[in-house]
Short mmCIF file of C-alpha atoms in Angstrom, two decimals:
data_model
loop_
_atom_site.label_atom_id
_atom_site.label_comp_id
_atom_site.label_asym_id
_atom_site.label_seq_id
_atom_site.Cartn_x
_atom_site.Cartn_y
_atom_site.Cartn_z
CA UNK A 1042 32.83 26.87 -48.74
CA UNK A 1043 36.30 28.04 -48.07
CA UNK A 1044 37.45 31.43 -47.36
CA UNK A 1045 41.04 33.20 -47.77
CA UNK A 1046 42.44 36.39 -45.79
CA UNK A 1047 45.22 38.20 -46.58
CA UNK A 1048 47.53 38.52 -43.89
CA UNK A 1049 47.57 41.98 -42.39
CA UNK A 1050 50.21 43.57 -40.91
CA UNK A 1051 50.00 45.15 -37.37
CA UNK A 1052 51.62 48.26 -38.66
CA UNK A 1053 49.33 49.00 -40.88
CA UNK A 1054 47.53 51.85 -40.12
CA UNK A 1055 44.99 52.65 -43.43
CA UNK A 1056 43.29 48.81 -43.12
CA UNK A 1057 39.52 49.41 -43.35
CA UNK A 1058 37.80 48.13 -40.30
CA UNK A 1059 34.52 47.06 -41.94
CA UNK A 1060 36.82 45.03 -44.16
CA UNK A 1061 38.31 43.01 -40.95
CA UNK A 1062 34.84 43.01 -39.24
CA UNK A 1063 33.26 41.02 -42.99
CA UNK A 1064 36.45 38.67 -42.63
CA UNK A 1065 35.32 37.97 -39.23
CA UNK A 1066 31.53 36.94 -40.46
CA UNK A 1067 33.07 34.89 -43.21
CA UNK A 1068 35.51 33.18 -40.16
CA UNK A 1069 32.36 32.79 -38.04
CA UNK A 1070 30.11 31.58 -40.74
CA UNK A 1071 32.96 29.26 -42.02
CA UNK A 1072 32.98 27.77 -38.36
CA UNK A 1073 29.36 27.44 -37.90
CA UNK A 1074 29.43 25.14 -41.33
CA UNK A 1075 31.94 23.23 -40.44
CA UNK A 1076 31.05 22.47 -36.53
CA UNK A 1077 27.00 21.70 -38.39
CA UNK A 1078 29.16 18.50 -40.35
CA UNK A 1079 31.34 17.72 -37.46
CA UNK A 1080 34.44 18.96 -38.72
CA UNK A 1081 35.05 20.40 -35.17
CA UNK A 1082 38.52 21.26 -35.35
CA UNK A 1083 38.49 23.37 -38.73
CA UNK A 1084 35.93 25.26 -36.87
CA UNK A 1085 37.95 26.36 -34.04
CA UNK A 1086 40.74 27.26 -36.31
CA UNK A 1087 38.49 29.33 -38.09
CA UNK A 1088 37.17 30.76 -34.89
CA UNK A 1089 40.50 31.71 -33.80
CA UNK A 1090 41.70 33.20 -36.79
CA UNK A 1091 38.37 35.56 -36.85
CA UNK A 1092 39.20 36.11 -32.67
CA UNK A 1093 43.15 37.33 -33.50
CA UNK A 1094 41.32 39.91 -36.29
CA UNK A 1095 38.72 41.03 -33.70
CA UNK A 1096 41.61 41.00 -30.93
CA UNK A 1097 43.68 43.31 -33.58
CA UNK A 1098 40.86 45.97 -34.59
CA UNK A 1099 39.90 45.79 -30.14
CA UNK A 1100 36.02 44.68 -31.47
CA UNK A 1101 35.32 43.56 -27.99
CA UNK A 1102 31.66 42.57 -29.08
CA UNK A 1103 33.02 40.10 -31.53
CA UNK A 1104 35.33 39.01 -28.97
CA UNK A 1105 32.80 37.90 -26.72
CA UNK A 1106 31.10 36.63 -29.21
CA UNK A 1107 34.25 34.04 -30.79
CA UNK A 1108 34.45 33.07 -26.95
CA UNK A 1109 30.89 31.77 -26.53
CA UNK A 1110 31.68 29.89 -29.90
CA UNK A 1111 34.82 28.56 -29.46
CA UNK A 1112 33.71 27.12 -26.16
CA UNK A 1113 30.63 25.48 -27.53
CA UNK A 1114 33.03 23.68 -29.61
CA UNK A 1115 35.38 22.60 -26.89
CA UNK A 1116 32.71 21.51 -25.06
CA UNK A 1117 31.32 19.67 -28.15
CA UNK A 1118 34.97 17.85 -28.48
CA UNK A 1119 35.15 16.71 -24.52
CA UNK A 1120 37.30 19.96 -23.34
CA UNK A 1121 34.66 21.11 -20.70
CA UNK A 1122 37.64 22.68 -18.91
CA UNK A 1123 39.44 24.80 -21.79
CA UNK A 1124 34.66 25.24 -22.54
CA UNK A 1125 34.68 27.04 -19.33
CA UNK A 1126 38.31 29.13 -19.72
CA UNK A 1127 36.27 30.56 -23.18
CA UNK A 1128 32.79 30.86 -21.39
CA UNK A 1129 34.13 33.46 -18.41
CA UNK A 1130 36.93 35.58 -20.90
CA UNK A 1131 33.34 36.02 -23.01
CA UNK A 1132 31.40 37.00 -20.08
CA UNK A 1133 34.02 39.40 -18.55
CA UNK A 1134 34.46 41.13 -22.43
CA UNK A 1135 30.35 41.23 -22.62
CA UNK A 1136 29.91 42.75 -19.05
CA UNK A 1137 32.87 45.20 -19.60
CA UNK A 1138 31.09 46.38 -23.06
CA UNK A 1139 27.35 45.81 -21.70
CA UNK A 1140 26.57 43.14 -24.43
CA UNK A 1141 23.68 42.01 -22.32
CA UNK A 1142 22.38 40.43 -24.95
CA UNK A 1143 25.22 37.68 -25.90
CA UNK A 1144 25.97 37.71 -22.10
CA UNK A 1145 23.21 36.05 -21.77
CA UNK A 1146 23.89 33.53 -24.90
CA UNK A 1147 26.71 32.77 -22.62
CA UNK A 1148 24.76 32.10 -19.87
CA UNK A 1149 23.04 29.78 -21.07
CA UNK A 1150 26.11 27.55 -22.53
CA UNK A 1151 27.18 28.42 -18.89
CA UNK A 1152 24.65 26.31 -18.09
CA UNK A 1153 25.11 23.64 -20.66
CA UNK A 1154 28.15 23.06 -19.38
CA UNK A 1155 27.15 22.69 -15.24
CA UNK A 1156 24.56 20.61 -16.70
CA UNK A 1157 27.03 18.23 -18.58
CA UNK A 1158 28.94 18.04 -14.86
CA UNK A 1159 25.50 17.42 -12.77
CA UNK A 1160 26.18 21.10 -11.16
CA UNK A 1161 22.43 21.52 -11.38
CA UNK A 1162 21.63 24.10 -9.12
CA UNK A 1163 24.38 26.22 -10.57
CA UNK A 1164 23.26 25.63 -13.75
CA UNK A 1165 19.84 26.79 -13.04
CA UNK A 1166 21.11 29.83 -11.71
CA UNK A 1167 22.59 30.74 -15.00
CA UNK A 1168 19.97 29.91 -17.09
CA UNK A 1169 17.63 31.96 -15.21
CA UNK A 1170 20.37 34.79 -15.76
CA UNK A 1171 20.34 34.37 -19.11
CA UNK A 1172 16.44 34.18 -19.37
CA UNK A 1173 16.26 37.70 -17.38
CA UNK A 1174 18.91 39.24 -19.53
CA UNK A 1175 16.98 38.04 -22.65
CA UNK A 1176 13.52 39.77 -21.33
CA UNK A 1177 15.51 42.81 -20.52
CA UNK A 1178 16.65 43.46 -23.79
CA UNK A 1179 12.79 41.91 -25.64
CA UNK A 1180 15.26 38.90 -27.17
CA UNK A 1181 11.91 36.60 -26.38
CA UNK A 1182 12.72 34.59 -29.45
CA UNK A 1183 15.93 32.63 -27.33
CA UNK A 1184 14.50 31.93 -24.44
CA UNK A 1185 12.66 28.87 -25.75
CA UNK A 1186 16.32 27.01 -26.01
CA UNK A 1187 17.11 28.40 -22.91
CA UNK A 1188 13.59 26.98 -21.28
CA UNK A 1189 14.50 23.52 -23.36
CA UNK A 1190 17.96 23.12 -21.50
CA UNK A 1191 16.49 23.71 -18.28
CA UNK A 1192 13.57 21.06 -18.29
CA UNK A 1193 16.85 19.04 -18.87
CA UNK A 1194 17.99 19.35 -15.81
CA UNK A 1195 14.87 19.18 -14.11
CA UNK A 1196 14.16 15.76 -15.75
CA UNK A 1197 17.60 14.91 -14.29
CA UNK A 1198 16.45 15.88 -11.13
CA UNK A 1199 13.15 13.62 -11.84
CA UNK A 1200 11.50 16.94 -11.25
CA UNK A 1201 8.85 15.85 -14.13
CA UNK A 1202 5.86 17.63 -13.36
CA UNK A 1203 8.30 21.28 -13.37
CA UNK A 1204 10.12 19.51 -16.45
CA UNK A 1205 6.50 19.60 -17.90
CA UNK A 1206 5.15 22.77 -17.48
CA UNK A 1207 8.69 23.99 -18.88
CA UNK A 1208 8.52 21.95 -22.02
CA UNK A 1209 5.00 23.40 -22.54
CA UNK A 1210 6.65 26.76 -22.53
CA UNK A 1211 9.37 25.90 -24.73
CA UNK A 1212 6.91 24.63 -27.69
CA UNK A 1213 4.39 27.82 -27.43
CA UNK A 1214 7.90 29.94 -28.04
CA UNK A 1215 9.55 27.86 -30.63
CA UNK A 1216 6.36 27.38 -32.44
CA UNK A 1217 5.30 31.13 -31.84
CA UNK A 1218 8.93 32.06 -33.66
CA UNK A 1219 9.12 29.40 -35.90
CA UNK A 1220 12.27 27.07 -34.27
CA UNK A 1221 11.94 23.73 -36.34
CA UNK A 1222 14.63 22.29 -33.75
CA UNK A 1223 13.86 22.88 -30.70
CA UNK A 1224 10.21 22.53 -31.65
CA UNK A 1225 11.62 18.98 -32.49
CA UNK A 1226 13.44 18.34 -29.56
CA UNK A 1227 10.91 19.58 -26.93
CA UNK A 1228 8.31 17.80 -28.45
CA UNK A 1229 10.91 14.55 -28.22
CA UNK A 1230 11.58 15.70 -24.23
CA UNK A 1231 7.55 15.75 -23.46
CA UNK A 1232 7.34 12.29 -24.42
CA UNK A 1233 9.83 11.26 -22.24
CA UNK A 1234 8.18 13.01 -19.54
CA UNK A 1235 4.82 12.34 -19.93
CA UNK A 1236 6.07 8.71 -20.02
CA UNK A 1237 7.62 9.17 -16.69
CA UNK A 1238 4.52 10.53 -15.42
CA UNK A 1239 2.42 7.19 -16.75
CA UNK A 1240 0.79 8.82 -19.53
CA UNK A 1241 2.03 6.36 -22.03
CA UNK A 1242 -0.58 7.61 -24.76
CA UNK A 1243 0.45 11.23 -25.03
CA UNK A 1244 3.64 10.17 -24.42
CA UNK A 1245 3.59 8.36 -27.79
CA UNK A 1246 1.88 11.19 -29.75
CA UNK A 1247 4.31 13.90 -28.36
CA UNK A 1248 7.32 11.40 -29.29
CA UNK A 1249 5.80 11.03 -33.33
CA UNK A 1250 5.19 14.61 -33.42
CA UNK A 1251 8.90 15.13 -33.06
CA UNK A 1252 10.20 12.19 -34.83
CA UNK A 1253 8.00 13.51 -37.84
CA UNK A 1254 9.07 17.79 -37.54
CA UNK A 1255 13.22 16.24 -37.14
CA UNK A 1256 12.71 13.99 -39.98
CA UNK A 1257 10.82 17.01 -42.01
CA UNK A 1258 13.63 19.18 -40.78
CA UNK A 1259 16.59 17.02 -41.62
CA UNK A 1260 18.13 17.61 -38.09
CA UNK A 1261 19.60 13.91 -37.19
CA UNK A 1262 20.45 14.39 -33.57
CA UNK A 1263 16.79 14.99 -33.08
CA UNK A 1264 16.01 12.08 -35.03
CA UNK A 1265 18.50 10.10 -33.13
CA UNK A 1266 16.83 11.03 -29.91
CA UNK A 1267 13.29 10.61 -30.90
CA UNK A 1268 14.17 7.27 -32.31
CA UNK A 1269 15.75 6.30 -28.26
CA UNK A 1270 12.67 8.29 -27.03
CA UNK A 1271 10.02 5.75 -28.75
CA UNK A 1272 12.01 2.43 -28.16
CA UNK A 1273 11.99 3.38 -24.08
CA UNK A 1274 7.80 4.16 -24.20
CA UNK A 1275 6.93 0.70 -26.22
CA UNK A 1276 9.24 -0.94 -24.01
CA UNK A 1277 7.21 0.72 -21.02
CA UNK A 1278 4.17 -0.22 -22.98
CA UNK A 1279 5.26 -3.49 -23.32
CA UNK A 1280 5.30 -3.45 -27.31
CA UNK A 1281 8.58 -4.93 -27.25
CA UNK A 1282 8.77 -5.33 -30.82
CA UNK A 1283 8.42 -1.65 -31.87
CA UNK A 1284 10.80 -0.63 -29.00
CA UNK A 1285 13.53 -3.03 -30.92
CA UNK A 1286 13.04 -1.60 -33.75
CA UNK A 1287 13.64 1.74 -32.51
CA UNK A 1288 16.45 0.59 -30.43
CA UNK A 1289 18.33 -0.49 -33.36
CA UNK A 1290 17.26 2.85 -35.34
CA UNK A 1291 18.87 4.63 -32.57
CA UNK A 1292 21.81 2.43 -32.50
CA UNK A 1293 22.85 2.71 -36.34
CA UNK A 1294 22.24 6.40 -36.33
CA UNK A 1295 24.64 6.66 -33.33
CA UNK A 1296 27.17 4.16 -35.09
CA UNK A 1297 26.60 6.94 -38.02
CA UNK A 1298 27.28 10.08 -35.95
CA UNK A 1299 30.02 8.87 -33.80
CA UNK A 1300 32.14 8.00 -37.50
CA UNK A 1301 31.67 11.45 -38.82
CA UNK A 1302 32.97 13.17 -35.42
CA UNK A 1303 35.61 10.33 -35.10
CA UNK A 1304 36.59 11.53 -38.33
CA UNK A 1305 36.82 14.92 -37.49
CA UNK A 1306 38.70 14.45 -33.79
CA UNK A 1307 42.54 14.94 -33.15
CA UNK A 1308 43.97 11.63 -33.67
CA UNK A 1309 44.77 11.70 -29.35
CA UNK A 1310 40.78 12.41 -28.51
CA UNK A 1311 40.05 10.19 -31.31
CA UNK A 1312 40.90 6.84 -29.56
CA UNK A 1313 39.67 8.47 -26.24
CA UNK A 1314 36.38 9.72 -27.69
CA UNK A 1315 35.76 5.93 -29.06
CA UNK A 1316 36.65 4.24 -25.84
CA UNK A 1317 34.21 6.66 -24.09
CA UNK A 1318 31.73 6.10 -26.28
CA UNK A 1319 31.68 2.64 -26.71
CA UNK A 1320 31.94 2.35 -22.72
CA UNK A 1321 28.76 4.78 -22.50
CA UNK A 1322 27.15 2.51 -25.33
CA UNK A 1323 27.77 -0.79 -23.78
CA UNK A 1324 26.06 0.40 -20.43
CA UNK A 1325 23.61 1.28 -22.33
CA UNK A 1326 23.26 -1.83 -23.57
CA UNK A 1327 23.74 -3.55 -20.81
CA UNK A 1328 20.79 -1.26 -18.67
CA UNK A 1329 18.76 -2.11 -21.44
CA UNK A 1330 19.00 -5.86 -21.74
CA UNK A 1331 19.02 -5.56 -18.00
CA UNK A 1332 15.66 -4.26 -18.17
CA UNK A 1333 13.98 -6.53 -21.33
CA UNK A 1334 15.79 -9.20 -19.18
CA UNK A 1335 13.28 -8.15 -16.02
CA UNK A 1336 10.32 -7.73 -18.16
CA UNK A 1337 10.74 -10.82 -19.49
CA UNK A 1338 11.17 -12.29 -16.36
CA UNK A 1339 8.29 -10.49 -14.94
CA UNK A 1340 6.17 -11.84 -18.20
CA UNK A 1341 7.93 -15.38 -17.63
CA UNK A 1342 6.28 -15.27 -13.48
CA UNK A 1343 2.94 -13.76 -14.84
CA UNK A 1344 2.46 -16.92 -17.02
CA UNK A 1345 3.60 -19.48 -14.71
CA UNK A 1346 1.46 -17.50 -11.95
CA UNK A 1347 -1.47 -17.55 -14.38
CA UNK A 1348 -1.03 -21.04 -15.19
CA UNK A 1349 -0.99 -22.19 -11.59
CA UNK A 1350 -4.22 -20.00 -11.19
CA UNK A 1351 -5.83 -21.57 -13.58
CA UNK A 1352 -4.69 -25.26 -12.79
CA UNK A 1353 -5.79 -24.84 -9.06
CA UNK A 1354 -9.19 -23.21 -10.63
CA UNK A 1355 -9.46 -26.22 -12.51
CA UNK A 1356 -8.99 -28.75 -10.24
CA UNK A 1357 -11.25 -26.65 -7.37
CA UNK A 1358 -13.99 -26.95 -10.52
CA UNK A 1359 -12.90 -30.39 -10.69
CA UNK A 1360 -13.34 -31.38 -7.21
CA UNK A 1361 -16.60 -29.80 -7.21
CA UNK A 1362 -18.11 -30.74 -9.61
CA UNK A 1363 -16.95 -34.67 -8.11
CA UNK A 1364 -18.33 -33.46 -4.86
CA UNK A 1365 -21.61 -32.20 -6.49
CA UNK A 1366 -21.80 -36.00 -8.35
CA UNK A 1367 -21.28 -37.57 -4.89
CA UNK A 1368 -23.94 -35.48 -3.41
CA UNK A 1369 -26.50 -36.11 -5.93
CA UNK A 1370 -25.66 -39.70 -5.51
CA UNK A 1371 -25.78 -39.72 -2.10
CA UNK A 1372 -29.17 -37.70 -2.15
CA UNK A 1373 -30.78 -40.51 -4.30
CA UNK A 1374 -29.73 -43.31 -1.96
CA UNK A 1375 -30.95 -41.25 0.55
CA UNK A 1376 -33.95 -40.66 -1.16
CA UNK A 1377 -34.63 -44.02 -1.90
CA UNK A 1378 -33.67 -45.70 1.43
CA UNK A 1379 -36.39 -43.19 2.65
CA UNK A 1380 -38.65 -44.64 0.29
CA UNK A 1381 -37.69 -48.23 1.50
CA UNK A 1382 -38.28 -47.03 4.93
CA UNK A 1383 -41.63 -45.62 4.30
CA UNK A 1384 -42.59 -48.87 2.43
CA UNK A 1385 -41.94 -50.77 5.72
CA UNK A 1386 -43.11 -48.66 8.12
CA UNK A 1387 -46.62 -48.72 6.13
CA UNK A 1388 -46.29 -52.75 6.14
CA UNK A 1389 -45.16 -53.01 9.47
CA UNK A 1390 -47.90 -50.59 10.60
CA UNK A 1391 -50.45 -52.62 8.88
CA UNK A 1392 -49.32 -55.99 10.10
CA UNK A 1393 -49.46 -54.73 13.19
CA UNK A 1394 -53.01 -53.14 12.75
CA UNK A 1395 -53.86 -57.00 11.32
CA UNK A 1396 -52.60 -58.51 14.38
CA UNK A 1397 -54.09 -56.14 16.04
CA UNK A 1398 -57.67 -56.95 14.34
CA UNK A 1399 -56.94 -60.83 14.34
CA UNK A 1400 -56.15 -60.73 18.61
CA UNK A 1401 -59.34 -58.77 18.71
CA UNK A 1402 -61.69 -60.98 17.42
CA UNK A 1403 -60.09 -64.11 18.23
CA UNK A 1404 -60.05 -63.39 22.10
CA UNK A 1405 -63.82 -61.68 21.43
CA UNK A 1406 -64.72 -65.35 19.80
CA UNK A 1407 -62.81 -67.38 22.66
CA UNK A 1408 -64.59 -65.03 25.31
CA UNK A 1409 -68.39 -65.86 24.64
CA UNK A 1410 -67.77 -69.65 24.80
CA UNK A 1411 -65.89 -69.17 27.59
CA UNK A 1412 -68.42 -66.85 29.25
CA UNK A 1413 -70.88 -69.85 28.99
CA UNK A 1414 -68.23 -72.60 30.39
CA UNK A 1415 -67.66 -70.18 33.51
CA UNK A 1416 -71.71 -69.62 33.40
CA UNK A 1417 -72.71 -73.52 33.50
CA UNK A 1418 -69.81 -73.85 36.54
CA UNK A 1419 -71.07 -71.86 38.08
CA UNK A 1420 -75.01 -72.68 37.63
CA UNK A 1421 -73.77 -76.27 38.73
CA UNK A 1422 -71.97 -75.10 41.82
CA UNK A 1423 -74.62 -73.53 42.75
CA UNK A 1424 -76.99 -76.83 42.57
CA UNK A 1425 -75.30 -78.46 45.58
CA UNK A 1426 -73.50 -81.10 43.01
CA UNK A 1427 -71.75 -84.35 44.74
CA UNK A 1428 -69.02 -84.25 47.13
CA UNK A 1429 -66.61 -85.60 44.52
CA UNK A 1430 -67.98 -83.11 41.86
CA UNK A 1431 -67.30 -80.02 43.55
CA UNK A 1432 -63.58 -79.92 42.93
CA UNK A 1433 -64.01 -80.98 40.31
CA UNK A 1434 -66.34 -77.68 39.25
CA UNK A 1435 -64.04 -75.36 41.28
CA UNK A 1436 -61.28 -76.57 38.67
CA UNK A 1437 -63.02 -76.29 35.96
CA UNK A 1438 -64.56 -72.41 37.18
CA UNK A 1439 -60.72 -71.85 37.66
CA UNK A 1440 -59.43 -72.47 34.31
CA UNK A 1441 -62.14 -70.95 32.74
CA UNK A 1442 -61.65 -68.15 34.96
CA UNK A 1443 -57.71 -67.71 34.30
CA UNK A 1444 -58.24 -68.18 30.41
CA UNK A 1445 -60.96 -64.79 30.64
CA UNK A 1446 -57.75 -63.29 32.52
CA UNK A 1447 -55.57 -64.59 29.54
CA UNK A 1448 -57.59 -63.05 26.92
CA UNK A 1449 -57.98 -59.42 28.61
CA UNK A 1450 -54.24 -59.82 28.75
CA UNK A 1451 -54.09 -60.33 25.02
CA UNK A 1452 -55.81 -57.39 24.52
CA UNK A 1453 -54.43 -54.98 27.31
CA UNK A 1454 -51.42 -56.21 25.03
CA UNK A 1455 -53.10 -54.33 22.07
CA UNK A 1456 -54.05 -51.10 24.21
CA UNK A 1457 -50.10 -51.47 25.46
CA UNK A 1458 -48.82 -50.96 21.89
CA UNK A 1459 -51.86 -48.65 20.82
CA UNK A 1460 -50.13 -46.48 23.77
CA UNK A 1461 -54.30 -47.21 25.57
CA UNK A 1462 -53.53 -48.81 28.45
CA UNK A 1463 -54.44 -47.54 31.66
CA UNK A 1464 -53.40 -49.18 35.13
CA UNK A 1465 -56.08 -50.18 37.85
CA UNK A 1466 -54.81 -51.16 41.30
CA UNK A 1467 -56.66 -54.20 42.39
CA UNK A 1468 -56.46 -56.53 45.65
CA UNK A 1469 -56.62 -59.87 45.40
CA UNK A 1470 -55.46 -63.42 47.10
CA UNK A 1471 -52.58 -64.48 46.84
CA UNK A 1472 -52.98 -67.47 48.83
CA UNK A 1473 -56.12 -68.88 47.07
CA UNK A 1474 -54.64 -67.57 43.70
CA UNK A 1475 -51.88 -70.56 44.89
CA UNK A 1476 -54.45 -73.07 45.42
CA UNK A 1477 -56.67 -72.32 42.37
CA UNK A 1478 -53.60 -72.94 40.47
CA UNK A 1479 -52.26 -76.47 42.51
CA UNK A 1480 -55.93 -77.92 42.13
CA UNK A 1481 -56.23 -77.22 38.27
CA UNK A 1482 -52.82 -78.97 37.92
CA UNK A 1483 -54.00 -82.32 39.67
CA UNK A 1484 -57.10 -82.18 38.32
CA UNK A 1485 -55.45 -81.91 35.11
CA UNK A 1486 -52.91 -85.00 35.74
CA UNK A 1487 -55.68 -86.75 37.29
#
């Protein structure tokens, strides 16, 4: 919609003020249309043409007013310097008239601005300004943007858990007044929080929530956020599919954006616009590939970490299992050699037992003959035999005498390995033991 004003003179002196003070509105609300499609430069001309009527009729208020808007678009169009020349001739106009109300709109792009140049302390200082001035004069209704910039800063300071709790804020306000956009974007800012603080899940929901309200609303930097918003939380979440997709949602719609304000730039901050932007894209890239790179290197170790786990499980199974075989087999010989052994201990214990039995009643048998030989010796002896006869009869008392001996031997042999024997000292002659012995050897050679 375009708008044309008659030129009025300085001299005149019958101009109707309400006249100039609609031509401003229609400057004003030219400039807000044009700065909403990026034609950023119309816009200030428009906002300068309504400031030189306001500067003509001395409307202070308006003044002020232009100020604040003019620097939001310098600020918009990288001119944070000429942003903060506007931003204090506004404030000194709005404290002269006690506009306490639009001083404290310009607070808070006051604070946008510190933000935009990591002054965050000083930035929090004026947006709690502005947020006093706007409960001073029951303006509740804009302090929910105001709360929305400051969890920005606070989630630059990685203050999350504050950046929460002013978030939460922000939504009861914008949905108590009915803000679509900043409803949008807080909703979009408590994901990325909530991500930060590991709760991936309402994270996610938060994230949708504002995708959906931007997309319902039709406001495309939201969109464009929410879209960079989701692809970081299933990257976190390791759904690296879904966060490509987004990625390259976000990427488009930034492509997108950055033609229509290239379009609208002077042609010198158009080249310097694109260079920044493509700079601030490409390390955006390049942090982002930097960190798929480590998650897929982190995913790459997990496998060949799991994989070695489970080899060395195997071959621990393995080797048991080998070791078990071996044990079993071992266990049977065992076994079996045990059975082996019992087999011929029972033989060998019953051979002996049968030797045992046979030296027992073959020395018994030998003995009772015997007994008679030595008996009859002895009966003869003792009938005064011949002269020649006698040795004779002492030899033959002799070896039946020694082969008694030899037979109790035999069996103190069986009481020795029956563990029965007991020892009996007992005297006896050696000398005539000798002689026993010589005279049964020539009687036998004889």
């Amino acid at each position: 919609m375009c708008f044309s004003l008659q030129v009025f003179s300085q001299n005149t002196t019958d101009e109707d003020i309400d006249l100039l003070k609609m031509h401003i509105e229609n400057y004003i609300t030219q400039a807000s249309f044009e700065s909403d499609r990026g034609d950023y430069y119309n816009a200030k001309d428009h906002l300068e043409k309504a400031l030189d009527i306001a500067k003509k009729i001395d409307d202070k208020k308006s003044e002020g007013i232009i100020y604040t808007k003019i620097a939001k678009v310098e600020f918009t169009v990288e001119e944070p310097e000429n942003a903060l020349v506007s931003l204090t001739k506004a404030a000194e106009l709005q404290r002269e008239i006690n506009d306490y109300a639009n001083l404290a709109i310009t607070y808070n792009a006051r604070g946008v601005l510190h933000t935009s140049k990591k002054e965050f302390q000083t930035a929090l200082d004026y947006f709690n300004s502005a947020k006093t001035k706007f409960e001073e004069e029951g303006l509740e209704n804009y302090i929910a943007e105001v709360n929305l910039n400051e969890a920005k800063v606070y989630i630059q300071l990685k203050d999350y858990k504050t950046a929460k709790s002013t978030l939460e804020k922000t939504i009861i306000l914008a949905k108590k007044y009915n803000q679509p956009a900043i409803l949008s974007s807080a909703l979009t800012y408590s994901g990325k929080v909530l991500q930060k603080l590991g709760n991936d899940k309402l994270a996610l929901s938060m994230a949708e929530d504002g995708l959906k309200l931007a997309k319902d609303n039709r406001i495309i930097e939201n969109i464009n956020d929410s879209y960079l918003t989701l692809s970081d939380i299933y990257q976190d979440t390791e759904n690296y599919k879904l966060a490509n997709e987004y990625l390259k949602k976000h990427i488009r719609l930034s492509d997108s954006l950055l033609d229509i304000k290239r379009d609208n730039l002077s042609p010198e901050k158009r080249a310097q616009f694109i260079n920044e932007y493509k700079d601030a894209k490409n390390k955006q890239m390049e942090v982002k590939l930097e960190d798929a790179e480590a998650s897929n290197n982190l995913t790459r170790i997990t496998t060949i970490l799991s994989i070695a786990l489970i080899t060395i499980l195997s071959l621990l199974t393995l080797s048991l299992y080998k070791n078990n075989n071996i044990r079993l087999k071992t266990n049977n010989v065992l076994h079996k050699k045990n059975d082996e052994l019992i087999v011929a201990k029972e033989k060998a214990e019953l051979a002996s037992k049968t030797k045992a039995n046979f030296l027992s009643t073959v020395t018994h048998e030998l003995r009772t003959p015997l007994y008679a030989v030595t008996g009859l010796t002895n009966m003869l002896l003792d009938e005064n035999p011949k002269p020649d006869q006698i040795q004779h009869l002492k030899s033959l008392k002799f070896s039946g005498d020694y082969l008694l001996t030899f037979i109790n031997d035999i069996l103190q042999i069986n009481k020795i390995e029956a563990n029965k024997v007991d020892l009996d000292p007992e005297v006896f002659n050696l000398k005539k033991k000798i002689e026993n012995v010589i005279s049964a050897l020539n009687n036998s050679a004889v």
